[in-house]
CSV table of C-alpha atoms in Angstrom, one decimal:
chain,number,residue,atom,x,y,z
S,1,MET,CA,-25.1,8.1,8.1
S,2,GLU,CA,-25.4,7.4,11.8
S,3,PRO,CA,-22.0,7.4,13.5
S,4,LEU,CA,-23.3,5.4,16.4
S,5,TYR,CA,-24.0,1.7,15.9
S,6,ILE,CA,-25.6,-0.8,18.3
S,7,LYS,CA,-25.5,-4.6,18.2
S,8,GLU,CA,-26.5,-7.3,20.7
S,9,PHE,CA,-24.5,-10.4,21.4
S,10,GLU,CA,-25.1,-13.5,23.5
S,11,VAL,CA,-22.1,-15.1,25.3
S,12,SER,CA,-21.9,-18.6,23.9
S,13,PRO,CA,-20.5,-21.7,25.8
S,14,VAL,CA,-17.3,-21.6,23.7
S,15,ALA,CA,-16.8,-17.9,24.6
S,16,VAL,CA,-16.1,-18.4,28.3
S,17,ASP,CA,-13.3,-20.0,30.2
S,18,GLN,CA,-13.5,-22.7,32.9
S,19,PHE,CA,-14.5,-20.0,35.5
S,20,ASP,CA,-17.5,-18.9,33.4
S,21,ARG,CA,-15.8,-15.6,32.4
S,22,LEU,CA,-15.8,-14.2,28.9
S,23,LYS,CA,-12.4,-14.9,27.3
S,24,THR,CA,-10.5,-11.8,26.3
S,25,SER,CA,-10.0,-13.3,22.9
S,26,ARG,CA,-13.8,-13.5,22.4
S,27,LEU,CA,-14.1,-10.0,23.8
S,28,LEU,CA,-11.8,-8.7,21.0
S,29,ALA,CA,-13.8,-10.8,18.5
S,30,PHE,CA,-17.0,-9.0,19.6
S,31,LEU,CA,-15.1,-5.7,19.1
S,32,GLN,CA,-13.9,-6.8,15.7
S,33,GLU,CA,-17.3,-8.0,14.6
S,34,VAL,CA,-19.2,-4.9,15.6
S,35,ALA,CA,-16.6,-2.7,14.0
S,36,GLY,CA,-16.8,-4.7,10.8
S,37,ASP,CA,-20.6,-4.5,10.7
S,38,HIS,CA,-20.5,-0.7,11.3
S,39,SER,CA,-17.9,-0.3,8.6
S,40,ALA,CA,-20.2,-2.1,6.1
S,41,ILE,CA,-23.0,0.4,6.9
S,42,LEU,CA,-20.5,3.3,6.5
S,43,GLY,CA,-19.2,1.9,3.2
S,44,THR,CA,-15.7,1.3,4.5
S,45,ASP,CA,-15.8,-2.5,5.0
S,46,GLN,CA,-13.3,-4.9,3.4
S,47,LYS,CA,-15.4,-5.4,0.4
S,48,ALA,CA,-15.4,-1.7,-0.3
S,49,LEU,CA,-11.6,-1.5,0.2
S,50,THR,CA,-10.8,-4.3,-2.1
S,51,ASP,CA,-11.1,-2.0,-5.2
S,52,LYS,CA,-8.5,0.3,-3.5
S,53,ASN,CA,-6.2,-2.6,-2.8
S,54,LEU,CA,-6.4,-1.8,0.9
S,55,PHE,CA,-7.3,-3.7,4.1
S,56,TRP,CA,-7.9,-2.7,7.7
S,57,ALA,CA,-5.4,-3.6,10.4
S,58,VAL,CA,-5.7,-2.8,14.1
S,59,ILE,CA,-2.5,-1.6,15.8
S,60,ARG,CA,-3.6,-0.9,19.4
S,61,HIS,CA,-6.3,-2.0,21.8
S,62,ARG,CA,-7.0,-0.7,25.2
S,63,VAL,CA,-9.8,-2.4,27.2
S,64,GLN,CA,-11.1,-1.4,30.7
S,65,ILE,CA,-13.2,-4.2,32.3
S,66,THR,CA,-15.7,-3.7,35.0
S,67,ARG,CA,-17.0,-7.3,34.8
S,68,LEU,CA,-16.5,-10.2,32.5
S,69,PRO,CA,-20.0,-11.6,31.7
S,70,GLY,CA,-20.7,-15.3,31.8
S,71,MET,CA,-22.3,-17.9,29.5
S,72,GLY,CA,-25.8,-17.1,28.3
S,73,GLU,CA,-25.6,-13.4,29.2
S,74,LYS,CA,-26.7,-10.9,26.6
S,75,LEU,CA,-24.6,-7.8,25.8
S,76,ARG,CA,-25.4,-4.6,24.0
S,77,LEU,CA,-22.4,-3.0,22.3
S,78,GLU,CA,-22.4,0.6,21.3
S,79,THR,CA,-19.6,1.6,18.9
S,80,TRP,CA,-18.6,4.7,17.1
S,81,PRO,CA,-15.6,6.0,15.1
S,82,MET,CA,-13.8,8.9,16.7
S,83,PRO,CA,-12.2,11.8,14.6
S,84,THR,CA,-9.5,10.5,12.3
S,85,THR,CA,-5.9,11.4,13.2
S,86,ARG,CA,-3.0,11.9,10.8
S,87,THR,CA,-2.2,8.2,11.0
S,88,ALA,CA,-5.1,6.2,12.3
S,89,TYR,CA,-8.9,5.7,12.6
S,90,PRO,CA,-9.8,5.4,16.3
S,91,ARG,CA,-12.9,3.6,17.4
S,92,SER,CA,-14.6,3.5,20.7
S,93,THR,CA,-16.9,0.8,22.1
S,94,ILE,CA,-18.9,0.3,25.3
S,95,ALA,CA,-20.6,-3.0,26.3
S,96,TYR,CA,-23.6,-3.2,28.7
S,97,ASP,CA,-25.4,-6.1,30.3
S,98,GLU,CA,-29.1,-6.7,30.2
S,99,ASN,CA,-29.5,-4.5,33.3
S,100,GLY,CA,-27.8,-1.6,31.6
S,101,ASN,CA,-24.6,-1.9,33.7
S,102,GLU,CA,-21.3,-1.4,31.9
S,103,CYS,CA,-19.2,-4.6,31.5
S,104,PHE,CA,-16.3,-3.1,29.5
S,105,ARG,CA,-15.2,-0.3,27.3
S,106,SER,CA,-12.4,0.0,24.7
S,107,ILE,CA,-10.6,2.1,22.3
S,108,SER,CA,-8.9,0.7,19.2
S,109,LEU,CA,-6.6,2.3,16.6
S,110,TRP,CA,-7.1,1.1,13.1
S,111,ILE,CA,-4.9,1.8,10.1
S,112,LEU,CA,-5.1,1.1,6.4
S,113,MET,CA,-2.6,-1.3,4.8
S,114,ASP,CA,-1.7,-1.8,1.1
S,115,ALA,CA,-2.6,-5.3,0.3
S,116,GLY,CA,0.4,-5.8,-2.0
S,117,SER,CA,3.3,-4.0,-0.2
S,118,ARG,CA,1.8,-4.6,3.3
S,119,ALA,CA,2.8,-0.9,4.0
S,120,MET,CA,0.7,1.5,5.9
S,121,VAL,CA,-1.3,4.0,3.9
S,122,LEU,CA,-2.0,7.4,5.7
S,123,PRO,CA,-5.6,8.5,5.9
S,124,GLY,CA,-4.9,11.6,3.8
S,125,LYS,CA,-3.6,9.5,0.9
S,126,SER,CA,-6.1,6.6,1.2
S,127,GLY,CA,-9.2,8.2,-0.1
S,128,VAL,CA,-11.1,6.7,2.8
S,129,GLU,CA,-13.0,9.2,4.9
S,130,VAL,CA,-14.8,8.4,8.2
S,131,THR,CA,-16.9,10.9,10.1
S,132,GLY,CA,-15.9,10.9,13.7
S,133,LEU,CA,-17.9,11.4,16.9
S,134,LEU,CA,-16.9,12.4,20.4
S,135,ARG,CA,-19.4,11.5,23.2
S,136,GLY,CA,-17.1,12.5,26.1
S,137,CYS,CA,-16.8,8.9,27.5
S,138,GLU,CA,-13.9,7.7,25.3
S,139,LEU,CA,-10.8,6.1,26.7
S,140,GLN,CA,-7.5,7.7,26.0
S,141,ALA,CA,-5.6,5.9,23.3
S,142,PRO,CA,-2.8,3.7,24.6
S,143,SER,CA,0.8,4.8,24.0
S,144,SER,CA,3.4,2.3,22.9
S,145,LEU,CA,4.8,-0.1,25.4
S,146,ILE,CA,8.5,0.2,25.9
S,147,PRO,CA,10.4,-3.1,25.7
S,148,ARG,CA,12.4,-4.2,28.8
S,149,ASP,CA,14.1,-7.3,30.2
S,150,MET,CA,11.7,-10.0,31.2
S,151,ALA,CA,12.2,-12.8,33.7
S,152,SER,CA,10.6,-15.7,31.7
S,153,VAL,CA,10.3,-16.8,28.1
S,154,GLN,CA,8.2,-19.2,26.1
S,155,THR,CA,8.2,-20.0,22.4
S,156,ARG,CA,5.0,-20.5,20.3
S,157,THR,CA,4.6,-21.3,16.6
S,158,VAL,CA,1.9,-19.7,14.5
S,159,ARG,CA,-0.4,-22.4,13.2
S,160,TYR,CA,-3.3,-22.7,10.7
S,161,THR,CA,-6.1,-21.9,13.2
S,162,ASP,CA,-4.3,-18.7,14.2
S,163,LEU,CA,-4.7,-17.2,10.8
S,164,ASP,CA,-7.4,-14.9,9.4
S,165,ILE,CA,-8.6,-13.9,5.9
S,166,ASN,CA,-5.6,-11.7,5.4
S,167,GLY,CA,-3.2,-14.7,5.9
S,168,HIS,CA,-1.6,-13.5,9.1
S,169,MET,CA,-2.2,-14.2,12.8
S,170,ASN,CA,-5.5,-12.6,13.8
S,171,ASN,CA,-5.3,-10.0,16.6
S,172,CYS,CA,-8.0,-11.9,18.5
S,173,ARG,CA,-5.6,-14.8,19.0
S,174,TYR,CA,-3.0,-12.8,20.9
S,175,PRO,CA,-4.9,-12.6,24.2
S,176,ASP,CA,-5.1,-16.5,24.2
S,177,TRP,CA,-1.4,-16.6,23.9
S,178,VAL,CA,-1.1,-14.1,26.7
S,179,ASP,CA,-3.6,-15.8,29.0
S,180,ASP,CA,-1.8,-19.2,28.5
S,181,LEU,CA,1.4,-17.7,30.1
S,182,LEU,CA,-0.3,-18.0,33.5
S,183,PRO,CA,-1.8,-21.2,35.0
S,184,SER,CA,-5.4,-21.9,35.8
S,185,ALA,CA,-4.6,-21.6,39.5
S,186,PHE,CA,-3.7,-18.0,39.0
S,187,HIS,CA,-6.7,-17.2,36.8
S,188,ALA,CA,-9.0,-18.8,39.5
S,189,LYS,CA,-8.0,-16.1,41.9
S,190,HIS,CA,-7.6,-13.1,39.6
S,191,GLU,CA,-9.8,-11.3,37.0
S,192,ILE,CA,-8.5,-9.0,34.3
S,193,ARG,CA,-9.4,-5.4,34.8
S,194,GLU,CA,-7.4,-3.7,32.0
S,195,LEU,CA,-5.7,-5.0,28.8
S,196,THR,CA,-3.4,-3.1,26.5
S,197,LEU,CA,-2.2,-4.6,23.3
S,198,CYS,CA,0.2,-3.0,20.8
S,199,TYR,CA,0.7,-4.8,17.5
S,200,MET,CA,4.0,-4.0,15.7
S,201,SER,CA,4.2,-6.5,12.8
S,202,GLU,CA,2.3,-9.3,11.3
S,203,VAL,CA,3.3,-13.0,11.7
S,204,ARG,CA,2.4,-15.8,9.3
S,205,GLU,CA,2.1,-19.6,9.5
S,206,ASN,CA,5.1,-21.5,10.9
S,207,GLU,CA,6.8,-18.4,12.3
S,208,ASN,CA,8.2,-18.9,15.7
S,209,VAL,CA,7.5,-16.2,18.3
S,210,GLN,CA,9.3,-15.8,21.7
S,211,LEU,CA,7.1,-14.5,24.4
S,212,HIS,CA,9.1,-12.7,27.1
S,213,PHE,CA,7.0,-12.0,30.2
S,214,ASP,CA,7.1,-10.9,33.7
S,215,LEU,CA,4.5,-10.8,36.5
S,216,SER,CA,5.0,-7.9,38.9
S,217,GLU,CA,3.0,-6.6,41.9
S,218,GLY,CA,-0.5,-5.5,41.2
S,219,PRO,CA,-0.5,-8.1,39.8
S,220,VAL,CA,0.4,-6.9,36.3
S,221,LEU,CA,1.6,-9.1,33.5
S,222,ALA,CA,3.9,-7.6,30.9
S,223,VAL,CA,4.6,-9.4,27.6
S,224,GLU,CA,7.0,-8.7,24.8
S,225,ALA,CA,6.7,-11.0,21.7
S,226,VAL,CA,9.5,-11.1,19.2
S,227,ARG,CA,10.3,-13.2,16.2
S,228,GLN,CA,12.8,-16.1,16.9
S,229,ASP,CA,13.8,-16.4,13.2
S,230,ALA,CA,17.2,-14.9,12.7
S,231,GLU,CA,16.7,-14.0,9.0
S,232,VAL,CA,14.0,-11.3,10.0
S,233,SER,CA,15.5,-7.8,10.0
S,234,PRO,CA,15.8,-6.3,13.5
S,235,GLN,CA,13.4,-3.4,12.9
S,236,HIS,CA,10.6,-6.0,12.3
S,237,SER,CA,11.5,-8.4,15.1
S,238,ARG,CA,8.9,-7.1,17.6
S,239,VAL,CA,5.5,-8.7,17.0
S,240,PHE,CA,3.3,-7.4,19.9
S,241,SER,CA,3.5,-6.1,23.4
S,242,ALA,CA,0.9,-6.5,26.1
S,243,ARG,CA,0.1,-5.2,29.6
S,244,VAL,CA,-2.6,-6.9,31.6
S,245,ALA,CA,-3.7,-5.6,35.0
S,246,PHE,CA,-5.5,-8.0,37.4
S,247,ALA,CA,-7.7,-7.7,40.5
S,248,ASP,CA,-8.3,-10.3,43.2
S,249,VAL,CA,-11.5,-12.4,42.7
S,250,VAL,CA,-14.1,-11.4,45.3
S,251,LEU,CA,-15.8,-14.5,46.6
């Protein structure tokens, strides 16, 4: 089966922010949809995994952005699985506009989880094989983001609309939480150029998450999200980490 898959998208009105830029949450949704569609063709989609009591979970995203498209623009996404590692199934994606110019590219690391125990299942023990492809244009997979002290903190609660079919907060919602840490006045003058997200543990409805963050020169926004609930064991307190690099808007 063809390891390269191509799908076209149109940027809808609800997919952009007030400055007519594709929201990073919708960008991740495009990545998630194209990966799901390709997995169905490869016979490794969620329907196929149900019999094995498994489901896919993404643990890391790295996105490099050349330009965030606006409302009504059409995008062509090319995606392909990379060679499987001992622990994960990497996937690469590049998005082009109608003129063939690159808008963004990404690498994501996917793992298989046991639907009952919620524990990771290594590829060698999962029975799920994916043929990988290297085209020479793949991003390097992001390393883990080391936690550190942050200057500010906000608390958010996971609500119904944050959840996905697996009953936990969907990875596409995290960028909205990150973007909301900075006001519109900042976003008006800055555009995202690179986004790294590392997902450490799932969160469910009504859980409280503390978002520790710091904006440094660059500017670069660093975020460390941890559970507020005291009964959660320390090794599962970290929810996700993010690093967002911005560039000044060119008028």
